[in-house]
mmCIF file of C-alpha atoms and ligand atoms in Angstrom:
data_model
loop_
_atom_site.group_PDB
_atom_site.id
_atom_site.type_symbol
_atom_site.label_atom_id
_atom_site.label_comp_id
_atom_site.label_asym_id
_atom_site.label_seq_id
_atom_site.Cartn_x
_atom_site.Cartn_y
_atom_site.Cartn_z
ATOM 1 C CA UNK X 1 -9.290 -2.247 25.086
ATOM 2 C CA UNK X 2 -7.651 -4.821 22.806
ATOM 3 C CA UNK X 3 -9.786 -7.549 21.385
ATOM 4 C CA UNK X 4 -8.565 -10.756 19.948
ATOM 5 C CA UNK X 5 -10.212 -13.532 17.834
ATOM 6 C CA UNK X 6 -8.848 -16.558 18.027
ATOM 7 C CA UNK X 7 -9.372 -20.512 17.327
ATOM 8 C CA UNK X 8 -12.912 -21.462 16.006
ATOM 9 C CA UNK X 9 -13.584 -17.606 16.233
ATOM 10 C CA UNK X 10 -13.289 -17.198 20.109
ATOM 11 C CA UNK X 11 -13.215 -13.680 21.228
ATOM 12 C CA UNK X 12 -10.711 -12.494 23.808
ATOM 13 C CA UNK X 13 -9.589 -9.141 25.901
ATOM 14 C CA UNK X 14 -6.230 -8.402 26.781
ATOM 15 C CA UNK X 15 -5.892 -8.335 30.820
ATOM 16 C CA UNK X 16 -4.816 -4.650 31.472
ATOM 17 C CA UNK X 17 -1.879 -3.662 29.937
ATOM 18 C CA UNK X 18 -0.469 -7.521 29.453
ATOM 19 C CA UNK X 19 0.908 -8.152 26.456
ATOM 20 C CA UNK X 20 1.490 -11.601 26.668
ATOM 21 C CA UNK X 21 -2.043 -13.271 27.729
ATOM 22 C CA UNK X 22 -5.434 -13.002 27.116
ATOM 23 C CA UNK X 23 -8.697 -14.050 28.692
ATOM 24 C CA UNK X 24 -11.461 -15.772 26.957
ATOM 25 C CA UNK X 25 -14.776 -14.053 26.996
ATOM 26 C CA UNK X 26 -16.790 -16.226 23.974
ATOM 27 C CA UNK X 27 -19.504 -16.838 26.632
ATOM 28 C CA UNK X 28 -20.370 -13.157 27.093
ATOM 29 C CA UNK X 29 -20.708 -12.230 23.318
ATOM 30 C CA UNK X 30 -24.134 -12.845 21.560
ATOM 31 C CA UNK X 31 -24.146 -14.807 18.782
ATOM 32 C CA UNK X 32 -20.563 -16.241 19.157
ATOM 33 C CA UNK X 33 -19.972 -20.017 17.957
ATOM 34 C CA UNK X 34 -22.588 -19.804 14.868
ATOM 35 C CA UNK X 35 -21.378 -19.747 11.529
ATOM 36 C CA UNK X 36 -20.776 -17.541 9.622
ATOM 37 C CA UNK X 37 -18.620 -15.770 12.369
ATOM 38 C CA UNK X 38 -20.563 -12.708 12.641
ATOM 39 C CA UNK X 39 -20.854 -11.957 16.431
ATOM 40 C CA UNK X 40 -17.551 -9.420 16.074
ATOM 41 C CA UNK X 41 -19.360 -7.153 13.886
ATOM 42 C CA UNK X 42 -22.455 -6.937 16.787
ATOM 43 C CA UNK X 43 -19.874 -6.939 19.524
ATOM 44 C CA UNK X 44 -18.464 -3.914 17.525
ATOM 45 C CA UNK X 45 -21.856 -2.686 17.351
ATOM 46 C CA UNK X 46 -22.712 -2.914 20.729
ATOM 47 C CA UNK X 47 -18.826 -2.202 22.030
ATOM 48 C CA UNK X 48 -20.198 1.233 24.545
ATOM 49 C CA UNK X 49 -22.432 -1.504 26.710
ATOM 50 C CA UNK X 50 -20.354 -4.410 26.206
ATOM 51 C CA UNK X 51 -16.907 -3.451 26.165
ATOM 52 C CA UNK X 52 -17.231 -2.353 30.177
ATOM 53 C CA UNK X 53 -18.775 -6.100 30.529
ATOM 54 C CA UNK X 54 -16.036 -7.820 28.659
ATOM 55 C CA UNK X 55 -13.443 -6.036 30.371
ATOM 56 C CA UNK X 56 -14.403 -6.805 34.073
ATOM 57 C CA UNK X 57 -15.509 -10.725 32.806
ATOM 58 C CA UNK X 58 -11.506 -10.327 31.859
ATOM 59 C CA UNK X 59 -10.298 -8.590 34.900
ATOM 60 C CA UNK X 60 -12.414 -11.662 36.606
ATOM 61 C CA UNK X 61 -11.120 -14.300 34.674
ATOM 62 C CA UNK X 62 -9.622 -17.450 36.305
ATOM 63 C CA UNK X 63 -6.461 -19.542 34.810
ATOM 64 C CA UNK X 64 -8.899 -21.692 32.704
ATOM 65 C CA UNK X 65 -9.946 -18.827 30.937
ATOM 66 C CA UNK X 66 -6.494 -17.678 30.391
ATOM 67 C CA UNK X 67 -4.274 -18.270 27.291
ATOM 68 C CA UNK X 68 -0.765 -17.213 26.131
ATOM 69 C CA UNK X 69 -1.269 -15.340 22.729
ATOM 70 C CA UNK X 70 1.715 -17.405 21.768
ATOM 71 C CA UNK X 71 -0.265 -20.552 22.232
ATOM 72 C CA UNK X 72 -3.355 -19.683 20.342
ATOM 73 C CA UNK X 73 -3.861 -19.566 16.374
ATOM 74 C CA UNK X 74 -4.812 -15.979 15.822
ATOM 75 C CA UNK X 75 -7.938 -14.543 13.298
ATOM 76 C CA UNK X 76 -8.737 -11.526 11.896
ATOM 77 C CA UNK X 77 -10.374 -9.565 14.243
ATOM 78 C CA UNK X 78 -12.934 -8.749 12.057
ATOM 79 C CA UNK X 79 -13.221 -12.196 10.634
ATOM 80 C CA UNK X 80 -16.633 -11.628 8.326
ATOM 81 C CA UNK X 81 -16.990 -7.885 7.577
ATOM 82 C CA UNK X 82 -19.726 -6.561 5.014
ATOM 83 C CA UNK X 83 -16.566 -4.986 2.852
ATOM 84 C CA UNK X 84 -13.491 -4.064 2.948
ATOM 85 C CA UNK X 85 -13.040 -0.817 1.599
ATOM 86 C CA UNK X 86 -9.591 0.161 0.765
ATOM 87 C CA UNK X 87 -7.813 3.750 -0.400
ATOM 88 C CA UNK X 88 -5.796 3.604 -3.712
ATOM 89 C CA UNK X 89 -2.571 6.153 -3.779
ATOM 90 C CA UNK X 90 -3.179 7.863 -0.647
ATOM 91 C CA UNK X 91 0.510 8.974 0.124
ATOM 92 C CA UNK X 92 2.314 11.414 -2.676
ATOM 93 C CA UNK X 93 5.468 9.500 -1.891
ATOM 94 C CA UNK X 94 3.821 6.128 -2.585
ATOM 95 C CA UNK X 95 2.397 7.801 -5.930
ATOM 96 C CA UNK X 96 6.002 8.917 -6.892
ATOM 97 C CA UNK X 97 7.729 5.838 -6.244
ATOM 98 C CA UNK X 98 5.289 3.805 -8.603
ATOM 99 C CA UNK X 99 5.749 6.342 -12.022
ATOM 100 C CA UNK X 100 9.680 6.737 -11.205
ATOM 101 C CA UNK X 101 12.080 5.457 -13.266
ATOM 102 C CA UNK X 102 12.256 1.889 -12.740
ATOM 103 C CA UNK X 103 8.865 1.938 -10.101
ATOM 104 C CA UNK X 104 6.276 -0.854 -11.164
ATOM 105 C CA UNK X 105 4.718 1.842 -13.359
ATOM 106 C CA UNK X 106 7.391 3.595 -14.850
ATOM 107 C CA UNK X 107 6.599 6.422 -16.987
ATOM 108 C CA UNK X 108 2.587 5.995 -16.627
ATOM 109 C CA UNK X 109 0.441 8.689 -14.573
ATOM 110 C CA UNK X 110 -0.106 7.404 -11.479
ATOM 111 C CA UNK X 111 -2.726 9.841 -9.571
ATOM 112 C CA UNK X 112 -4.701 9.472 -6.502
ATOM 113 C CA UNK X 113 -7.406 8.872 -4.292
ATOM 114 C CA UNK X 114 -9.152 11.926 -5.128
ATOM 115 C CA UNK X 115 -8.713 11.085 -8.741
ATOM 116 C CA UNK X 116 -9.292 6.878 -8.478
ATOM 117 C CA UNK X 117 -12.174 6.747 -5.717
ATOM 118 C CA UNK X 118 -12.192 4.065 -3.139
ATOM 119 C CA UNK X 119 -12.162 0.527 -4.597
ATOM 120 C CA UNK X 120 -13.495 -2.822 -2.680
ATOM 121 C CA UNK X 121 -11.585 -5.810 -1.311
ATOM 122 C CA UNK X 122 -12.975 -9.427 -0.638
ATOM 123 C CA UNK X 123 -13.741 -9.938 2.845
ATOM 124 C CA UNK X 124 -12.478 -13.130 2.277
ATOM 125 C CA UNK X 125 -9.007 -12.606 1.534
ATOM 126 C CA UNK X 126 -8.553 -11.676 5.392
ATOM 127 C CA UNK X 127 -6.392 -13.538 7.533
ATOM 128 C CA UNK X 128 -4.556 -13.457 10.922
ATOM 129 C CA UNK X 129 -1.464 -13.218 12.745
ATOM 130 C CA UNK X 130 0.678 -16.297 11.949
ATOM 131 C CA UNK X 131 -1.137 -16.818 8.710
ATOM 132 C CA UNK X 132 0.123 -17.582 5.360
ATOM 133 C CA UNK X 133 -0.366 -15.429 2.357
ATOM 134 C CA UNK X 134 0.265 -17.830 -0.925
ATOM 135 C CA UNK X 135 1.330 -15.802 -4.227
ATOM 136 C CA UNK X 136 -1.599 -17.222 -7.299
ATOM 137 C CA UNK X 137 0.766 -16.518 -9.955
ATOM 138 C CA UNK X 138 4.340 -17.611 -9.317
ATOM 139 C CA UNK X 139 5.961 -15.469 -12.307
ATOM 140 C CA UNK X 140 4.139 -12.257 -11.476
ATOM 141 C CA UNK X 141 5.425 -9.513 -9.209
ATOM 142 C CA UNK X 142 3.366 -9.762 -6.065
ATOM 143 C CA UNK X 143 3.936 -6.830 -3.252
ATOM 144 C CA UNK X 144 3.436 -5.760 0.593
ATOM 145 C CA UNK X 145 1.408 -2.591 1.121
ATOM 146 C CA UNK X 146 2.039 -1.716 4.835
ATOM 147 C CA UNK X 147 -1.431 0.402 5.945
ATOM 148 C CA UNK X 148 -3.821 0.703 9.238
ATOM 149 C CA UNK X 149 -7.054 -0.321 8.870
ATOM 150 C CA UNK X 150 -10.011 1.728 10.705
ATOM 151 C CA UNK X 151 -12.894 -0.521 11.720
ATOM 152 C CA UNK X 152 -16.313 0.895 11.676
ATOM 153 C CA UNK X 153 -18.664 1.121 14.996
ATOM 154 C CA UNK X 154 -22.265 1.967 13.668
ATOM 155 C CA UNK X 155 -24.150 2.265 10.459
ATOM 156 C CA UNK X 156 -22.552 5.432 8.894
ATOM 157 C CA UNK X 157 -24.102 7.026 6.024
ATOM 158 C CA UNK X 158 -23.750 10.305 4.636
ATOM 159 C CA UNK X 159 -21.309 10.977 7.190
ATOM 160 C CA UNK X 160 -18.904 14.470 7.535
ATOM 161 C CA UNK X 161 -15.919 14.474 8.500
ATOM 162 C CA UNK X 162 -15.843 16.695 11.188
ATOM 163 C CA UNK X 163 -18.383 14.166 12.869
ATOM 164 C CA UNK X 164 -17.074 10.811 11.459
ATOM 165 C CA UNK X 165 -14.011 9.888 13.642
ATOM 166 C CA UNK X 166 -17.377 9.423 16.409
ATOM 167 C CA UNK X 167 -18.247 6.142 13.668
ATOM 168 C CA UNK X 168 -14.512 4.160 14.470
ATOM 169 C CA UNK X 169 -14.741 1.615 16.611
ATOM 170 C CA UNK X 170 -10.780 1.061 16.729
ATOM 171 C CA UNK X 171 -7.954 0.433 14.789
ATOM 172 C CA UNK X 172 -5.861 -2.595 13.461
ATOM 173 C CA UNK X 173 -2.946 -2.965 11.389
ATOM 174 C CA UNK X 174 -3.435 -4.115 7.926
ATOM 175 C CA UNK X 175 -1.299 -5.319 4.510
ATOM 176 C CA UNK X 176 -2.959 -5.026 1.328
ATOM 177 C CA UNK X 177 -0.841 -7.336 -1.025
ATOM 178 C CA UNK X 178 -0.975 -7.092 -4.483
ATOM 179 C CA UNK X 179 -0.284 -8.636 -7.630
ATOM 180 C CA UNK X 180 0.861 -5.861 -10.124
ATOM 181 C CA UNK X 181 -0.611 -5.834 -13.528
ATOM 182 C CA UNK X 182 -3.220 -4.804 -15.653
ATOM 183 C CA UNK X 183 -6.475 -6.229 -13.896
ATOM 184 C CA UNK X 184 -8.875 -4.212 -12.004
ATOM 185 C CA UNK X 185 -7.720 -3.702 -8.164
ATOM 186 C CA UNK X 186 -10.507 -5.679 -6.713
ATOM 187 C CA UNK X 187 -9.059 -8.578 -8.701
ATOM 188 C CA UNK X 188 -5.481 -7.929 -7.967
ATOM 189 C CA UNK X 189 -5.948 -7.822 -4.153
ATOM 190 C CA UNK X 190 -8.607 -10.370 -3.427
ATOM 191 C CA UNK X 191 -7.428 -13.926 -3.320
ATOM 192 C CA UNK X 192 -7.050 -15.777 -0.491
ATOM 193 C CA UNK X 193 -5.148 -14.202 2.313
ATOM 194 C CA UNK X 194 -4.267 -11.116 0.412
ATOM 195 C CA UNK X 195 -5.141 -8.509 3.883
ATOM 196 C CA UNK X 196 -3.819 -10.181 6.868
ATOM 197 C CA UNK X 197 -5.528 -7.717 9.935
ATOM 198 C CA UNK X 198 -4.283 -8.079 13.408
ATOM 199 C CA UNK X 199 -2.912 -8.685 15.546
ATOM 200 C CA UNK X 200 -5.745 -7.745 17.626
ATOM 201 C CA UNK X 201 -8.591 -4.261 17.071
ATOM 202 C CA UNK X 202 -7.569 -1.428 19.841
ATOM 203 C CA UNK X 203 -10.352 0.554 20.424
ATOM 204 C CA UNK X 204 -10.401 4.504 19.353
ATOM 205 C CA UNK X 205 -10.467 5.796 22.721
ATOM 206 C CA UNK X 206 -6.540 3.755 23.208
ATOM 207 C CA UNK X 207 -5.822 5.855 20.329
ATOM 208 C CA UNK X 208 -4.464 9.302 21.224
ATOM 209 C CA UNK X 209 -3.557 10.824 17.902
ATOM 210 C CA UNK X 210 -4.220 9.111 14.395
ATOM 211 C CA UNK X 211 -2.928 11.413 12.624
ATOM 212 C CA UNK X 212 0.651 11.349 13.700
ATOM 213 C CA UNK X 213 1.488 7.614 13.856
ATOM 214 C CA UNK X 214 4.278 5.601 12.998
ATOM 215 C CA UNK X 215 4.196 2.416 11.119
ATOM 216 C CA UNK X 216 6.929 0.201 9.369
ATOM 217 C CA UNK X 217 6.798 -3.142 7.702
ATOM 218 C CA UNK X 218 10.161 -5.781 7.206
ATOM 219 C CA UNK X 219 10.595 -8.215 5.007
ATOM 220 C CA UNK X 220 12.611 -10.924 6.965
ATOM 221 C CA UNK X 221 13.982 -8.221 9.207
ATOM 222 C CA UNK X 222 14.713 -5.594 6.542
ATOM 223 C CA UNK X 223 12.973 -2.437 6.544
ATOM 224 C CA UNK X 224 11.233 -1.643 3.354
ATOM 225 C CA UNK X 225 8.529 0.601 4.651
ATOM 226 C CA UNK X 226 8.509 3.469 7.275
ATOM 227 C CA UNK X 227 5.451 5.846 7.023
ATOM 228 C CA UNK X 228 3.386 8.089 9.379
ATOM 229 C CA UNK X 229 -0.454 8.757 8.986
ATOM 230 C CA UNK X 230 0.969 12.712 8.902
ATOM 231 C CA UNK X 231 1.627 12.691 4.704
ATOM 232 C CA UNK X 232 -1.944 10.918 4.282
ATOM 233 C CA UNK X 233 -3.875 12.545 1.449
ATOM 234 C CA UNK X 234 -7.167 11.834 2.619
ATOM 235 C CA UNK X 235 -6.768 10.961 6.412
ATOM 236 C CA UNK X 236 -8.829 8.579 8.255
ATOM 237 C CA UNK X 237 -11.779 11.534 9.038
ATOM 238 C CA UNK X 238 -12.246 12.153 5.360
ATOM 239 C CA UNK X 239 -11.902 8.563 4.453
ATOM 240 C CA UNK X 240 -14.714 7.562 6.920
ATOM 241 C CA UNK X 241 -16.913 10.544 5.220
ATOM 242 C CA UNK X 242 -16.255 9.314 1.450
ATOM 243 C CA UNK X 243 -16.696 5.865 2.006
ATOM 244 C CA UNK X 244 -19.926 6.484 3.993
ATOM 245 C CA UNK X 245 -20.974 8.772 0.878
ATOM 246 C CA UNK X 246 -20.278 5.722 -1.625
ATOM 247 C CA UNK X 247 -22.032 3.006 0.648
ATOM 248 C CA UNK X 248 -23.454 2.357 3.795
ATOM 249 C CA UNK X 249 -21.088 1.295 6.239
ATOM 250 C CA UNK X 250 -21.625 -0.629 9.066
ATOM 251 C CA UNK X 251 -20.743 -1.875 12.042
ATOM 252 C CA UNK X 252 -17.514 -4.271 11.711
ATOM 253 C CA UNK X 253 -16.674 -2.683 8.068
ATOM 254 C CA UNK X 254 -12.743 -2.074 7.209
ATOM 255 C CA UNK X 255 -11.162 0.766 5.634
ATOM 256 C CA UNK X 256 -7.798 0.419 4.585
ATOM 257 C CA UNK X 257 -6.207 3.899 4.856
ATOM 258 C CA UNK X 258 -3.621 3.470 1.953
ATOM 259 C CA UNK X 259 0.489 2.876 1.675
ATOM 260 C CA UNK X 260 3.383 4.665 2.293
ATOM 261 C CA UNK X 261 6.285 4.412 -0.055
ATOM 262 C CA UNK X 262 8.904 1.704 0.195
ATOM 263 C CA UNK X 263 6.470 -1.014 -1.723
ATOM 264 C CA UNK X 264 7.768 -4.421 -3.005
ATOM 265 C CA UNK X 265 7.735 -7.428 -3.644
ATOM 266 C CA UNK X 266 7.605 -10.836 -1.534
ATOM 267 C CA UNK X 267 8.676 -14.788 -2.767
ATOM 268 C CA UNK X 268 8.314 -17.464 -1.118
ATOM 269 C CA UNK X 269 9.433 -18.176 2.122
ATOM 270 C CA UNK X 270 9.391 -14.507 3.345
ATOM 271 C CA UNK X 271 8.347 -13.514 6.091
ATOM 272 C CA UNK X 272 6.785 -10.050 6.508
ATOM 273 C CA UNK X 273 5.889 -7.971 9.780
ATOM 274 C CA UNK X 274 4.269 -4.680 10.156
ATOM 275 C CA UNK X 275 4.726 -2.898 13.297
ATOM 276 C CA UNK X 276 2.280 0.295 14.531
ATOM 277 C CA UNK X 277 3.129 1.664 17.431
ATOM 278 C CA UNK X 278 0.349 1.002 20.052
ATOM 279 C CA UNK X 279 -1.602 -1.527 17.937
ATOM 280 C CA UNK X 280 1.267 -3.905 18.169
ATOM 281 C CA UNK X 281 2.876 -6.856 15.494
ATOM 282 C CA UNK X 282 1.592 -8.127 12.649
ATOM 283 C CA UNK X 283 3.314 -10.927 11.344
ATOM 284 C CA UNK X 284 2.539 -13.331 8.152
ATOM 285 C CA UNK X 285 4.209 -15.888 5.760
ATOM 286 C CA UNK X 286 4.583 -16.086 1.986
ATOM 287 C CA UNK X 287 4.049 -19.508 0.332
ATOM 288 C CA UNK X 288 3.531 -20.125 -3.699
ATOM 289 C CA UNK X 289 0.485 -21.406 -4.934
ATOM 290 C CA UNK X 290 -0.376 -25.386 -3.939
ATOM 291 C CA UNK X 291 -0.348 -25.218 -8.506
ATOM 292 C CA UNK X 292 0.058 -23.365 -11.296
ATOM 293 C CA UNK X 293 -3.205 -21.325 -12.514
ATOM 294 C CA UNK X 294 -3.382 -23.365 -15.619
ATOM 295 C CA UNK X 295 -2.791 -26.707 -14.055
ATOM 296 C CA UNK X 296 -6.210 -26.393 -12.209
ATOM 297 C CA UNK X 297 -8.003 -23.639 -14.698
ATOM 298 C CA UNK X 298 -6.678 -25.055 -17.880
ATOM 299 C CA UNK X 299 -4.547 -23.476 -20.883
ATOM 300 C CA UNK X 300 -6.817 -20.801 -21.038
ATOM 301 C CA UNK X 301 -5.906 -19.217 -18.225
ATOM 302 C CA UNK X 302 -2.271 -18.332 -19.093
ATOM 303 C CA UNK X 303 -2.526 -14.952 -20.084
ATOM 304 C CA UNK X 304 -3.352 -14.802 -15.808
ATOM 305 C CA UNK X 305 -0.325 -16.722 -14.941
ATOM 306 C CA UNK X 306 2.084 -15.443 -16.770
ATOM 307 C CA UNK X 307 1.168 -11.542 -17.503
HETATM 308 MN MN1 MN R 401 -3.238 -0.460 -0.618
#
């Protein structure tokens, strides 16, 4: 089952196998139309009763209820999660690239997940398909992290991993972008529109095999990343487990499951897509900042701007 959000946070389910349209099934889905948009992360919750409901409201649905995804203005679809927790160096290749001569940490010793942790992202930097992704500090180096994001089904705490892939709801693509530097991560990779998600969440049980799956971002049309899940460090079983031993998770929750090599960095007017096969396109804008940091912060804040 695909599920869309869309508009003022309208849900929708893909129509069988249709790529092209959706139908609009708000109506059915407690909670939808309050602020803030919350209803996804019960719909996720509830997904084993509901999902049979939405599907046959969808099946049922008649041509007012029917849009072209081309018309609509796509959202994240997990607009409001509780966190977004994310995997730092979770692909040796990705590690290698970032200490090699000439990488964005040349020389330095880059290690990995299992020596960094997880670190957390701002729910609020998500955006959608279509969306724009504008770079806060024009003179710093600002990159595209291709990755899949899992998205949580019920509380998990304290979870194995031999029992956790039973907590994913489904699957999205994801980009983390992120402004290279010195800050913390949580800094680097939460402003505005820093993880576009989308285009749409396809449920686990669409998912035959996670753990051998292709995925490959372009920058206008030019491939700069082309990674499988096979050469993750931690895959998405032992991710689930760690980040359910670090916090609760619950229903609606991200984890972003880490890059593969081929990093680097966007300007404005770029366009960047990633592709996973199954969970279809992801496509977003680049755009500089409506201002310089220290035209709306002050003076103060040029160390920031110009790092
Ligand atoms: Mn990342």
């Amino acid at each position: 089952m695909r599920l869309w959000v869309f508009e003022e946070w309208r849900i929708g389910v893909s129509v069988g196998d249709d790529p092209e349209w959706l139908a609009d099934v708000t109506d059915m889905v407690p909670g939808a139309g309050s602020w803030p948009p919350v209803h996804m992360n019960a719909l996720v919750a509830d997904l084993p009763r509901l999902g049979p409901v939405l599907a046959r409201q969808a099946r049922e649905a008649g041509p007012d209820r029917r849009h072209r995804l081309a018309d609509l203005q796509l959202l994240p679809p997990v607009p409001w999660p509780s966190k977004i927790v994310a995997a730092p160096v979770n692909y040796r290749q990705h590690r290698d690239e970032l200490s090699a001569a000439g990488g964005v940490y040349a020389g330095q010793d880059i290690k990995t997940v299992m020596d960094y942790g997880l670190f957390l992202k701002a729910p609020s930097s998500l955006i959608g398909h279509g969306g724009t992704v504008q770079l806060p500090f024009g003179n710093r180096r600002t990159d595209h992290e291709a990755e899949i994001a899992v998205v949580i089904g019920r509380t998990a705490r304290n979870v194995r991993a031999e029992d956790a892939m039973a907590y994913v709801a489904g699957f999205s693509g994801l980009i983390d972008f992120t402004v290279r530097g010195s800050e913390d991560r949580p800094f680097r990779k939460s402003f505005d529109g820093f993880t576009p998600m989308g285009p749409c969440l396809v449920t686990a049980d669409e998912v035959a095999d996670p753990g051998h799956w292709r995925f490959s971002l372009t920058v206008n049309g030019a491939v700069r990343q082309d990674g499988s899940t096979e050469r993750m460090i931690l895959d998405f079983a032992h991710l689930v487990s760690l980040a359910s031993y670090h916090t609760t998770l619950y229903a609606g929750d991200i984890i972003a499951s880490g890059t593969p090599e081929g990093i680097g960095p966007v300007e404005p007017g770029d366009r960047v897509e990633l592709e996973v096969a199954g969970l279809g396109r992801l496509a977003v804008g680049v755009d500089s900042a409506p201002a310089p940091a220290t035209e709306i912060m002050g003076d103060w804040a040029a160390p920031f701007q110009n790092r």
